[in-house]
Amino acid sequence: DLENTNPVIEGLSLRYVSDLYFDATTFSSPNQTVYANNNDGIPKVTVQDMRSASKRNGWELQVRQNQLFMDGAELIFNPFVHEINQDLLNIKSHNGALTVNTEAQRFAGTTTTGNPSGIATMGMGTVDGSGVSLQIPGGVGVGIYEATLIWNLVATPSTANEHISEK
C-alpha cells in the first residue's frame, strides 16, 4: 500500500524461526552427535513485543516437539540471548542445554518489571560452538526422520525463574 509506507507494528508476535537441517549420517554402533547445518549461521528465533506499555507485562517463549524424533534420539538447544538484549529488553534464556521433548519448555522470556518494547533475535545455540545438536543412540536404524517443533509465545509472565539464566 503506497499510502501506508510505514505501517504501525503492534502486538506480541513470533517473527521468525529458522528451519533446522542435519547432515546425513551413517549407521553407527556407538552413540553419535550431529550438529545442525544451517547455511545462515546459528539457527535463531525472533520475538517482537510492540504492545503498549500498559499491556507489556512479560512474555514466555516455549518449544516442544509434536512427537519423539526417533528411538531414543534427543534434540538439544543451547539458548543464547546476547547480553545487549538481556540488558535492554530484560530477556532471560533457559540456563544451559535444553533437551526438547513433547512437553512445552521455556526457551526464553521476560519478567513483569522493566519490560520495554522491541524486537529480539535469540540463538538456538551459542556463539561459542554449542550449537543445536541431535544426539543419536548407537544402533538406531537408517532412514529419514522428521519432527515438527511447536513454538508457543505466551503473553504472561512466568514465575518459573529457576530455569532462567541470570547474567
PDB file of N, CA, C and O in Angstrom, residues 15-94:
ATOM      1  N   ARG A  15       8.285 -13.511  14.997  1.00  0.00           N
ATOM      2  CA  ARG A  15       8.577 -13.014  13.655  1.00  0.00           C
ATOM      3  C   ARG A  15       9.304 -14.020  12.778  1.00  0.00           C
ATOM      4  O   ARG A  15       9.128 -14.015  11.562  1.00  0.00           O
ATOM      5  N   TYR A  16      10.177 -14.844  13.367  1.00  0.00           N
ATOM      6  CA  TYR A  16      10.989 -15.731  12.544  1.00  0.00           C
ATOM      7  C   TYR A  16      11.479 -16.906  13.384  1.00  0.00           C
ATOM      8  O   TYR A  16      11.849 -16.740  14.543  1.00  0.00           O
ATOM      9  N   VAL A  17      11.503 -18.085  12.767  1.00  0.00           N
ATOM     10  CA  VAL A  17      12.118 -19.270  13.359  1.00  0.00           C
ATOM     11  C   VAL A  17      12.880 -19.984  12.254  1.00  0.00           C
ATOM     12  O   VAL A  17      12.317 -20.296  11.205  1.00  0.00           O
ATOM     13  N   SER A  18      14.157 -20.238  12.481  1.00  0.00           N
ATOM     14  CA  SER A  18      14.970 -20.961  11.498  1.00  0.00           C
ATOM     15  C   SER A  18      14.493 -22.395  11.360  1.00  0.00           C
ATOM     16  O   SER A  18      14.108 -23.025  12.342  1.00  0.00           O
ATOM     17  N   ASP A  19      14.554 -22.900  10.135  1.00  0.00           N
ATOM     18  CA  ASP A  19      14.402 -24.327   9.921  1.00  0.00           C
ATOM     19  C   ASP A  19      15.702 -24.988  10.381  1.00  0.00           C
ATOM     20  O   ASP A  19      16.769 -24.377  10.335  1.00  0.00           O
ATOM     21  N   LEU A  20      15.622 -26.220  10.807  1.00  0.00           N
ATOM     22  CA  LEU A  20      16.810 -26.956  11.233  1.00  0.00           C
ATOM     23  C   LEU A  20      17.096 -28.078  10.245  1.00  0.00           C
ATOM     24  O   LEU A  20      16.185 -28.816   9.864  1.00  0.00           O
ATOM     25  N   TYR A  21      18.353 -28.186   9.847  1.00  0.00           N
ATOM     26  CA  TYR A  21      18.786 -29.239   8.935  1.00  0.00           C
ATOM     27  C   TYR A  21      19.993 -29.938   9.544  1.00  0.00           C
ATOM     28  O   TYR A  21      20.880 -29.290  10.095  1.00  0.00           O
ATOM     29  N   PHE A  22      20.021 -31.241   9.414  1.00  0.00           N
ATOM     30  CA  PHE A  22      21.147 -32.028   9.894  1.00  0.00           C
ATOM     31  C   PHE A  22      21.700 -32.817   8.715  1.00  0.00           C
ATOM     32  O   PHE A  22      20.947 -33.331   7.894  1.00  0.00           O
ATOM     33  N   ASP A  23      23.028 -32.905   8.647  1.00  0.00           N
ATOM     34  CA  ASP A  23      23.654 -33.678   7.583  1.00  0.00           C
ATOM     35  C   ASP A  23      23.325 -35.156   7.740  1.00  0.00           C
ATOM     36  O   ASP A  23      23.067 -35.635   8.854  1.00  0.00           O
ATOM     37  N   ALA A  24      23.388 -35.866   6.629  1.00  0.00           N
ATOM     38  CA  ALA A  24      23.188 -37.311   6.663  1.00  0.00           C
ATOM     39  C   ALA A  24      24.310 -37.942   7.471  1.00  0.00           C
ATOM     40  O   ALA A  24      25.435 -37.449   7.506  1.00  0.00           O
ATOM     41  N   THR A  25      23.984 -39.027   8.120  1.00  0.00           N
ATOM     42  CA  THR A  25      24.981 -39.751   8.889  1.00  0.00           C
ATOM     43  C   THR A  25      24.820 -41.243   8.593  1.00  0.00           C
ATOM     44  O   THR A  25      23.769 -41.673   8.122  1.00  0.00           O
ATOM     45  N   THR A  26      25.847 -41.993   8.842  1.00  0.00           N
ATOM     46  CA  THR A  26      25.785 -43.426   8.574  1.00  0.00           C
ATOM     47  C   THR A  26      25.372 -44.175   9.832  1.00  0.00           C
ATOM     48  O   THR A  26      25.474 -43.659  10.944  1.00  0.00           O
ATOM     49  N   PHE A  27      24.932 -45.390   9.632  1.00  0.00           N
ATOM     50  CA  PHE A  27      24.588 -46.258  10.768  1.00  0.00           C
ATOM     51  C   PHE A  27      25.833 -46.435  11.618  1.00  0.00           C
ATOM     52  O   PHE A  27      26.936 -46.614  11.104  1.00  0.00           O
ATOM     53  N   SER A  28      25.639 -46.387  12.933  1.00  0.00           N
ATOM     54  CA  SER A  28      26.789 -46.488  13.819  1.00  0.00           C
ATOM     55  C   SER A  28      26.419 -47.271  15.062  1.00  0.00           C
ATOM     56  O   SER A  28      25.328 -47.096  15.619  1.00  0.00           O
ATOM     57  N   SER A  29      27.320 -48.110  15.514  1.00  0.00           N
ATOM     58  CA  SER A  29      27.100 -48.836  16.765  1.00  0.00           C
ATOM     59  C   SER A  29      27.234 -47.919  17.975  1.00  0.00           C
ATOM     60  O   SER A  29      26.419 -47.974  18.874  1.00  0.00           O
ATOM     61  N   PRO A  30      28.278 -47.049  18.012  1.00  0.00           N
ATOM     62  CA  PRO A  30      28.352 -46.126  19.156  1.00  0.00           C
ATOM     63  C   PRO A  30      27.380 -44.950  18.974  1.00  0.00           C
ATOM     64  O   PRO A  30      26.897 -44.675  17.868  1.00  0.00           O
ATOM     65  N   ASN A  31      27.130 -44.255  20.066  1.00  0.00           N
ATOM     66  CA  ASN A  31      26.295 -43.048  20.013  1.00  0.00           C
ATOM     67  C   ASN A  31      26.944 -42.008  19.110  1.00  0.00           C
ATOM     68  O   ASN A  31      28.170 -41.957  18.979  1.00  0.00           O
ATOM     69  N   GLN A  32      26.110 -41.150  18.493  1.00  0.00           N
ATOM     70  CA  GLN A  32      26.604 -40.088  17.617  1.00  0.00           C
ATOM     71  C   GLN A  32      25.979 -38.754  18.027  1.00  0.00           C
ATOM     72  O   GLN A  32      24.852 -38.719  18.505  1.00  0.00           O
ATOM     73  N   THR A  33      26.706 -37.672  17.780  1.00  0.00           N
ATOM     74  CA  THR A  33      26.166 -36.324  17.915  1.00  0.00           C
ATOM     75  C   THR A  33      26.300 -35.648  16.569  1.00  0.00           C
ATOM     76  O   THR A  33      27.401 -35.583  16.013  1.00  0.00           O
ATOM     77  N   VAL A  34      25.186 -35.177  16.034  1.00  0.00           N
ATOM     78  CA  VAL A  34      25.165 -34.498  14.746  1.00  0.00           C
ATOM     79  C   VAL A  34      24.690 -33.071  15.005  1.00  0.00           C
ATOM     80  O   VAL A  34      23.708 -32.856  15.729  1.00  0.00           O
ATOM     81  N   TYR A  35      25.386 -32.096  14.426  1.00  0.00           N
ATOM     82  CA  TYR A  35      25.036 -30.692  14.645  1.00  0.00           C
ATOM     83  C   TYR A  35      24.231 -30.139  13.476  1.00  0.00           C
ATOM     84  O   TYR A  35      24.438 -30.541  12.324  1.00  0.00           O
ATOM     85  N   ALA A  36      23.322 -29.219  13.791  1.00  0.00           N
ATOM     86  CA  ALA A  36      22.515 -28.580  12.753  1.00  0.00           C
ATOM     87  C   ALA A  36      23.450 -27.897  11.768  1.00  0.00           C
ATOM     88  O   ALA A  36      24.441 -27.283  12.152  1.00  0.00           O
ATOM     89  N   ASN A  37      23.110 -28.010  10.500  1.00  0.00           N
ATOM     90  CA  ASN A  37      23.914 -27.442   9.428  1.00  0.00           C
ATOM     91  C   ASN A  37      23.069 -26.395   8.716  1.00  0.00           C
ATOM     92  O   ASN A  37      22.459 -26.675   7.695  1.00  0.00           O
ATOM     93  N   ASN A  38      23.019 -25.198   9.282  1.00  0.00           N
ATOM     94  CA  ASN A  38      22.229 -24.125   8.686  1.00  0.00           C
ATOM     95  C   ASN A  38      23.151 -23.186   7.929  1.00  0.00           C
ATOM     96  O   ASN A  38      24.157 -22.735   8.471  1.00  0.00           O
ATOM     97  N   ASN A  39      22.791 -22.884   6.705  1.00  0.00           N
ATOM     98  CA  ASN A  39      23.620 -22.012   5.874  1.00  0.00           C
ATOM     99  C   ASN A  39      23.627 -20.572   6.348  1.00  0.00           C
ATOM    100  O   ASN A  39      24.531 -19.823   6.024  1.00  0.00           O
ATOM    101  N   ASP A  40      22.607 -20.180   7.132  1.00  0.00           N
ATOM    102  CA  ASP A  40      22.531 -18.793   7.584  1.00  0.00           C
ATOM    103  C   ASP A  40      23.127 -18.596   8.976  1.00  0.00           C
ATOM    104  O   ASP A  40      22.818 -17.652   9.668  1.00  0.00           O
ATOM    105  N   GLY A  41      24.018 -19.482   9.401  1.00  0.00           N
ATOM    106  CA  GLY A  41      24.667 -19.338  10.700  1.00  0.00           C
ATOM    107  C   GLY A  41      23.913 -20.075  11.788  1.00  0.00           C
ATOM    108  O   GLY A  41      23.285 -21.094  11.548  1.00  0.00           O
ATOM    109  N   ILE A  42      23.989 -19.541  12.994  1.00  0.00           N
ATOM    110  CA  ILE A  42      23.329 -20.161  14.138  1.00  0.00           C
ATOM    111  C   ILE A  42      21.819 -20.103  13.937  1.00  0.00           C
ATOM    112  O   ILE A  42      21.270 -19.033  13.661  1.00  0.00           O
ATOM    113  N   PRO A  43      21.119 -21.225  14.076  1.00  0.00           N
ATOM    114  CA  PRO A  43      19.660 -21.183  13.991  1.00  0.00           C
ATOM    115  C   PRO A  43      19.106 -20.222  15.050  1.00  0.00           C
ATOM    116  O   PRO A  43      19.632 -20.137  16.159  1.00  0.00           O
ATOM    117  N   LYS A  44      18.059 -19.506  14.685  1.00  0.00           N
ATOM    118  CA  LYS A  44      17.577 -18.461  15.576  1.00  0.00           C
ATOM    119  C   LYS A  44      16.063 -18.364  15.590  1.00  0.00           C
ATOM    120  O   LYS A  44      15.381 -18.918  14.739  1.00  0.00           O
ATOM    121  N   VAL A  45      15.568 -17.603  16.552  1.00  0.00           N
ATOM    122  CA  VAL A  45      14.149 -17.310  16.681  1.00  0.00           C
ATOM    123  C   VAL A  45      14.033 -15.832  17.057  1.00  0.00           C
ATOM    124  O   VAL A  45      14.834 -15.328  17.843  1.00  0.00           O
ATOM    125  N   THR A  46      13.068 -15.131  16.457  1.00  0.00           N
ATOM    126  CA  THR A  46      12.900 -13.706  16.698  1.00  0.00           C
ATOM    127  C   THR A  46      11.513 -13.421  17.255  1.00  0.00           C
ATOM    128  O   THR A  46      10.515 -13.867  16.694  1.00  0.00           O
ATOM    129  N   VAL A  47      11.485 -12.666  18.347  1.00  0.00           N
ATOM    130  CA  VAL A  47      10.241 -12.262  19.000  1.00  0.00           C
ATOM    131  C   VAL A  47      10.123 -10.752  18.923  1.00  0.00           C
ATOM    132  O   VAL A  47      11.106 -10.031  19.107  1.00  0.00           O
ATOM    133  N   GLN A  48       8.915 -10.284  18.667  1.00  0.00           N
ATOM    134  CA  GLN A  48       8.627  -8.849  18.625  1.00  0.00           C
ATOM    135  C   GLN A  48       7.592  -8.539  19.702  1.00  0.00           C
ATOM    136  O   GLN A  48       6.556  -9.188  19.776  1.00  0.00           O
ATOM    137  N   ASP A  49       7.892  -7.558  20.537  1.00  0.00           N
ATOM    138  CA  ASP A  49       6.919  -7.096  21.541  1.00  0.00           C
ATOM    139  C   ASP A  49       6.753  -5.597  21.374  1.00  0.00           C
ATOM    140  O   ASP A  49       7.565  -4.817  21.843  1.00  0.00           O
ATOM    141  N   MET A  50       5.693  -5.220  20.677  1.00  0.00           N
ATOM    142  CA  MET A  50       5.406  -3.811  20.433  1.00  0.00           C
ATOM    143  C   MET A  50       4.077  -3.409  21.078  1.00  0.00           C
ATOM    144  O   MET A  50       3.422  -2.477  20.641  1.00  0.00           O
ATOM    145  N   ARG A  51       3.701  -4.143  22.121  1.00  0.00           N
ATOM    146  CA  ARG A  51       2.461  -3.809  22.825  1.00  0.00           C
ATOM    147  C   ARG A  51       2.628  -2.491  23.563  1.00  0.00           C
ATOM    148  O   ARG A  51       3.742  -2.073  23.883  1.00  0.00           O
ATOM    149  N   SER A  52       1.503  -1.855  23.860  1.00  0.00           N
ATOM    150  CA  SER A  52       1.555  -0.620  24.638  1.00  0.00           C
ATOM    151  C   SER A  52       2.091  -0.938  26.028  1.00  0.00           C
ATOM    152  O   SER A  52       2.001  -2.074  26.508  1.00  0.00           O
ATOM    153  N   ALA A  53       2.658   0.072  26.686  1.00  0.00           N
ATOM    154  CA  ALA A  53       3.278  -0.132  27.996  1.00  0.00           C
ATOM    155  C   ALA A  53       2.305  -0.738  29.001  1.00  0.00           C
ATOM    156  O   ALA A  53       2.691  -1.561  29.829  1.00  0.00           O
ATOM    157  N   SER A  54       1.034  -0.389  28.916  1.00  0.00           N
ATOM    158  CA  SER A  54       0.052  -0.906  29.871  1.00  0.00           C
ATOM    159  C   SER A  54      -0.230  -2.398  29.672  1.00  0.00           C
ATOM    160  O   SER A  54      -0.693  -3.070  30.585  1.00  0.00           O
ATOM    161  N   LYS A  55       0.064  -2.932  28.476  1.00  0.00           N
ATOM    162  CA  LYS A  55      -0.183  -4.348  28.188  1.00  0.00           C
ATOM    163  C   LYS A  55       1.090  -5.180  28.186  1.00  0.00           C
ATOM    164  O   LYS A  55       1.039  -6.391  28.053  1.00  0.00           O
ATOM    165  N   ARG A  56       2.231  -4.536  28.332  1.00  0.00           N
ATOM    166  CA  ARG A  56       3.520  -5.223  28.240  1.00  0.00           C
ATOM    167  C   ARG A  56       3.931  -5.743  29.621  1.00  0.00           C
ATOM    168  O   ARG A  56       4.739  -5.155  30.310  1.00  0.00           O
ATOM    169  N   ASN A  57       3.363  -6.884  29.997  1.00  0.00           N
ATOM    170  CA  ASN A  57       3.609  -7.435  31.325  1.00  0.00           C
ATOM    171  C   ASN A  57       4.481  -8.684  31.291  1.00  0.00           C
ATOM    172  O   ASN A  57       4.469  -9.477  32.208  1.00  0.00           O
ATOM    173  N   GLY A  58       5.229  -8.867  30.225  1.00  0.00           N
ATOM    174  CA  GLY A  58       6.117 -10.016  30.113  1.00  0.00           C
ATOM    175  C   GLY A  58       5.636 -11.006  29.065  1.00  0.00           C
ATOM    176  O   GLY A  58       4.499 -10.956  28.607  1.00  0.00           O
ATOM    177  N   TRP A  59       6.536 -11.890  28.661  1.00  0.00           N
ATOM    178  CA  TRP A  59       6.196 -12.964  27.731  1.00  0.00           C
ATOM    179  C   TRP A  59       7.113 -14.150  27.979  1.00  0.00           C
ATOM    180  O   TRP A  59       8.161 -14.021  28.601  1.00  0.00           O
ATOM    181  N   GLU A  60       6.678 -15.291  27.486  1.00  0.00           N
ATOM    182  CA  GLU A  60       7.463 -16.517  27.593  1.00  0.00           C
ATOM    183  C   GLU A  60       7.387 -17.249  26.263  1.00  0.00           C
ATOM    184  O   GLU A  60       6.300 -17.445  25.726  1.00  0.00           O
ATOM    185  N   LEU A  61       8.545 -17.637  25.738  1.00  0.00           N
ATOM    186  CA  LEU A  61       8.623 -18.423  24.515  1.00  0.00           C
ATOM    187  C   LEU A  61       8.881 -19.867  24.897  1.00  0.00           C
ATOM    188  O   LEU A  61       9.869 -20.177  25.574  1.00  0.00           O
ATOM    189  N   GLN A  62       7.970 -20.750  24.485  1.00  0.00           N
ATOM    190  CA  GLN A  62       8.070 -22.177  24.798  1.00  0.00           C
ATOM    191  C   GLN A  62       8.267 -22.973  23.511  1.00  0.00           C
ATOM    192  O   GLN A  62       7.835 -22.545  22.450  1.00  0.00           O
ATOM    193  N   VAL A  63       8.898 -24.130  23.639  1.00  0.00           N
ATOM    194  CA  VAL A  63       9.108 -25.007  22.489  1.00  0.00           C
ATOM    195  C   VAL A  63       8.857 -26.454  22.906  1.00  0.00           C
ATOM    196  O   VAL A  63       9.104 -26.829  24.057  1.00  0.00           O
ATOM    197  N   ARG A  64       8.337 -27.233  21.954  1.00  0.00           N
ATOM    198  CA  ARG A  64       8.152 -28.668  22.153  1.00  0.00           C
ATOM    199  C   ARG A  64       8.132 -29.334  20.789  1.00  0.00           C
ATOM    200  O   ARG A  64       7.980 -28.687  19.767  1.00  0.00           O
ATOM    201  N   GLN A  65       8.288 -30.657  20.787  1.00  0.00           N
ATOM    202  CA  GLN A  65       8.169 -31.452  19.568  1.00  0.00           C
ATOM    203  C   GLN A  65       6.755 -32.015  19.488  1.00  0.00           C
ATOM    204  O   GLN A  65       6.137 -32.306  20.510  1.00  0.00           O
ATOM    205  N   ASN A  66       6.258 -32.221  18.259  1.00  0.00           N
ATOM    206  CA  ASN A  66       4.936 -32.822  18.108  1.00  0.00           C
ATOM    207  C   ASN A  66       4.967 -34.319  18.399  1.00  0.00           C
ATOM    208  O   ASN A  66       3.952 -34.912  18.736  1.00  0.00           O
ATOM    209  N   GLN A  67       6.140 -34.924  18.260  1.00  0.00           N
ATOM    210  CA  GLN A  67       6.323 -36.357  18.542  1.00  0.00           C
ATOM    211  C   GLN A  67       7.800 -36.585  18.804  1.00  0.00           C
ATOM    212  O   GLN A  67       8.625 -35.737  18.496  1.00  0.00           O
ATOM    213  N   LEU A  68       8.132 -37.723  19.370  1.00  0.00           N
ATOM    214  CA  LEU A  68       9.537 -38.042  19.579  1.00  0.00           C
ATOM    215  C   LEU A  68      10.226 -38.149  18.227  1.00  0.00           C
ATOM    216  O   LEU A  68       9.649 -38.647  17.261  1.00  0.00           O
ATOM    217  N   PHE A  69      11.454 -37.687  18.150  1.00  0.00           N
ATOM    218  CA  PHE A  69      12.164 -37.587  16.880  1.00  0.00           C
ATOM    219  C   PHE A  69      12.489 -38.945  16.283  1.00  0.00           C
ATOM    220  O   PHE A  69      12.225 -39.216  15.144  1.00  0.00           O
ATOM    221  N   MET A  70      13.093 -39.817  17.033  1.00  0.00           N
ATOM    222  CA  MET A  70      13.388 -41.197  16.653  1.00  0.00           C
ATOM    223  C   MET A  70      13.723 -41.936  17.932  1.00  0.00           C
ATOM    224  O   MET A  70      13.913 -41.313  18.966  1.00  0.00           O
ATOM    225  N   ASP A  71      13.812 -43.237  17.864  1.00  0.00           N
ATOM    226  CA  ASP A  71      14.022 -44.042  19.072  1.00  0.00           C
ATOM    227  C   ASP A  71      15.210 -43.566  19.901  1.00  0.00           C
ATOM    228  O   ASP A  71      16.355 -43.789  19.535  1.00  0.00           O
ATOM    229  N   GLY A  72      14.908 -42.910  21.003  1.00  0.00           N
ATOM    230  CA  GLY A  72      15.946 -42.512  21.942  1.00  0.00           C
ATOM    231  C   GLY A  72      16.763 -41.292  21.561  1.00  0.00           C
ATOM    232  O   GLY A  72      17.608 -40.860  22.333  1.00  0.00           O
ATOM    233  N   ALA A  73      16.566 -40.713  20.378  1.00  0.00           N
ATOM    234  CA  ALA A  73      17.337 -39.536  19.967  1.00  0.00           C
ATOM    235  C   ALA A  73      16.844 -38.307  20.728  1.00  0.00           C
ATOM    236  O   ALA A  73      15.685 -38.223  21.120  1.00  0.00           O
ATOM    237  N   GLU A  74      17.751 -37.354  20.943  1.00  0.00           N
ATOM    238  CA  GLU A  74      17.407 -36.133  21.659  1.00  0.00           C
ATOM    239  C   GLU A  74      17.862 -34.919  20.865  1.00  0.00           C
ATOM    240  O   GLU A  74      19.001 -34.862  20.403  1.00  0.00           O
ATOM    241  N   LEU A  75      16.962 -33.960  20.729  1.00  0.00           N
ATOM    242  CA  LEU A  75      17.274 -32.677  20.106  1.00  0.00           C
ATOM    243  C   LEU A  75      17.658 -31.721  21.224  1.00  0.00           C
ATOM    244  O   LEU A  75      16.883 -31.526  22.173  1.00  0.00           O
ATOM    245  N   ILE A  76      18.860 -31.145  21.129  1.00  0.00           N
ATOM    246  CA  ILE A  76      19.392 -30.299  22.198  1.00  0.00           C
ATOM    247  C   ILE A  76      19.611 -28.884  21.674  1.00  0.00           C
ATOM    248  O   ILE A  76      20.306 -28.681  20.677  1.00  0.00           O
ATOM    249  N   PHE A  77      19.018 -27.903  22.350  1.00  0.00           N
ATOM    250  CA  PHE A  77      19.284 -26.486  22.104  1.00  0.00           C
ATOM    251  C   PHE A  77      20.202 -25.971  23.205  1.00  0.00           C
ATOM    252  O   PHE A  77      20.213 -26.503  24.314  1.00  0.00           O
ATOM    253  N   ASN A  78      20.922 -24.922  22.915  1.00  0.00           N
ATOM    254  CA  ASN A  78      21.687 -24.162  23.901  1.00  0.00           C
ATOM    255  C   ASN A  78      21.283 -22.703  23.734  1.00  0.00           C
ATOM    256  O   ASN A  78      21.990 -21.929  23.091  1.00  0.00           O
ATOM    257  N   PRO A  79      20.107 -22.323  24.277  1.00  0.00           N
ATOM    258  CA  PRO A  79      19.570 -20.980  24.036  1.00  0.00           C
ATOM    259  C   PRO A  79      20.568 -19.878  24.379  1.00  0.00           C
ATOM    260  O   PRO A  79      21.268 -19.945  25.398  1.00  0.00           O
ATOM    261  N   PHE A  80      20.617 -18.887  23.505  1.00  0.00           N
ATOM    262  CA  PHE A  80      21.557 -17.776  23.665  1.00  0.00           C
ATOM    263  C   PHE A  80      20.836 -16.462  23.436  1.00  0.00           C
ATOM    264  O   PHE A  80      20.199 -16.269  22.397  1.00  0.00           O
ATOM    265  N   VAL A  81      20.929 -15.587  24.416  1.00  0.00           N
ATOM    266  CA  VAL A  81      20.417 -14.220  24.288  1.00  0.00           C
ATOM    267  C   VAL A  81      21.609 -13.298  24.480  1.00  0.00           C
ATOM    268  O   VAL A  81      22.296 -13.350  25.511  1.00  0.00           O
ATOM    269  N   HIS A  82      21.877 -12.465  23.481  1.00  0.00           N
ATOM    270  CA  HIS A  82      23.009 -11.538  23.567  1.00  0.00           C
ATOM    271  C   HIS A  82      22.828 -10.638  24.778  1.00  0.00           C
ATOM    272  O   HIS A  82      21.717 -10.241  25.110  1.00  0.00           O
ATOM    273  N   GLU A  83      23.945 -10.309  25.443  1.00  0.00           N
ATOM    274  CA  GLU A  83      23.848  -9.510  26.675  1.00  0.00           C
ATOM    275  C   GLU A  83      23.201  -8.148  26.450  1.00  0.00           C
ATOM    276  O   GLU A  83      22.570  -7.615  27.366  1.00  0.00           O
ATOM    277  N   ILE A  84      23.306  -7.591  25.254  1.00  0.00           N
ATOM    278  CA  ILE A  84      22.626  -6.311  24.989  1.00  0.00           C
ATOM    279  C   ILE A  84      21.117  -6.497  25.095  1.00  0.00           C
ATOM    280  O   ILE A  84      20.420  -5.681  25.693  1.00  0.00           O
ATOM    281  N   ASN A  85      20.589  -7.597  24.527  1.00  0.00           N
ATOM    282  CA  ASN A  85      19.153  -7.870  24.638  1.00  0.00           C
ATOM    283  C   ASN A  85      18.770  -8.241  26.065  1.00  0.00           C
ATOM    284  O   ASN A  85      17.674  -7.935  26.515  1.00  0.00           O
ATOM    285  N   GLN A  86      19.675  -8.904  26.782  1.00  0.00           N
ATOM    286  CA  GLN A  86      19.395  -9.206  28.188  1.00  0.00           C
ATOM    287  C   GLN A  86      19.207  -7.912  28.962  1.00  0.00           C
ATOM    288  O   GLN A  86      18.271  -7.786  29.757  1.00  0.00           O
ATOM    289  N   ASP A  87      20.098  -6.946  28.722  1.00  0.00           N
ATOM    290  CA  ASP A  87      20.038  -5.678  29.458  1.00  0.00           C
ATOM    291  C   ASP A  87      18.933  -4.768  28.936  1.00  0.00           C
ATOM    292  O   ASP A  87      18.109  -4.275  29.705  1.00  0.00           O
ATOM    293  N   LEU A  88      18.910  -4.546  27.635  1.00  0.00           N
ATOM    294  CA  LEU A  88      17.995  -3.579  27.039  1.00  0.00           C
ATOM    295  C   LEU A  88      16.542  -4.042  27.076  1.00  0.00           C
ATOM    296  O   LEU A  88      15.641  -3.267  27.371  1.00  0.00           O
ATOM    297  N   LEU A  89      16.301  -5.315  26.780  1.00  0.00           N
ATOM    298  CA  LEU A  89      14.927  -5.817  26.685  1.00  0.00           C
ATOM    299  C   LEU A  89      14.536  -6.728  27.850  1.00  0.00           C
ATOM    300  O   LEU A  89      13.439  -7.262  27.883  1.00  0.00           O
ATOM    301  N   ASN A  90      15.459  -6.909  28.799  1.00  0.00           N
ATOM    302  CA  ASN A  90      15.178  -7.687  30.013  1.00  0.00           C
ATOM    303  C   ASN A  90      14.796  -9.136  29.693  1.00  0.00           C
ATOM    304  O   ASN A  90      13.872  -9.693  30.271  1.00  0.00           O
ATOM    305  N   ILE A  91      15.512  -9.752  28.746  1.00  0.00           N
ATOM    306  CA  ILE A  91      15.224 -11.130  28.325  1.00  0.00           C
ATOM    307  C   ILE A  91      16.194 -12.082  29.011  1.00  0.00           C
ATOM    308  O   ILE A  91      17.391 -11.844  29.049  1.00  0.00           O
ATOM    309  N   LYS A  92      15.656 -13.170  29.510  1.00  0.00           N
ATOM    310  CA  LYS A  92      16.455 -14.227  30.110  1.00  0.00           C
ATOM    311  C   LYS A  92      16.168 -15.516  29.349  1.00  0.00           C
ATOM    312  O   LYS A  92      15.027 -15.809  29.015  1.00  0.00           O
ATOM    313  N   SER A  93      17.211 -16.301  29.083  1.00  0.00           N
ATOM    314  CA  SER A  93      17.017 -17.567  28.371  1.00  0.00           C
ATOM    315  C   SER A  93      17.110 -18.733  29.346  1.00  0.00           C
ATOM    316  O   SER A  93      17.528 -18.582  30.487  1.00  0.00           O
ATOM    317  N   HIS A  94      16.732 -19.906  28.845  1.00  0.00           N
ATOM    318  CA  HIS A  94      16.912 -21.142  29.604  1.00  0.00           C
ATOM    319  C   HIS A  94      18.386 -21.256  29.930  1.00  0.00           C
ATOM    320  O   HIS A  94      19.244 -20.927  29.118  1.00  0.00           O
TER     321      HIS A  94
END
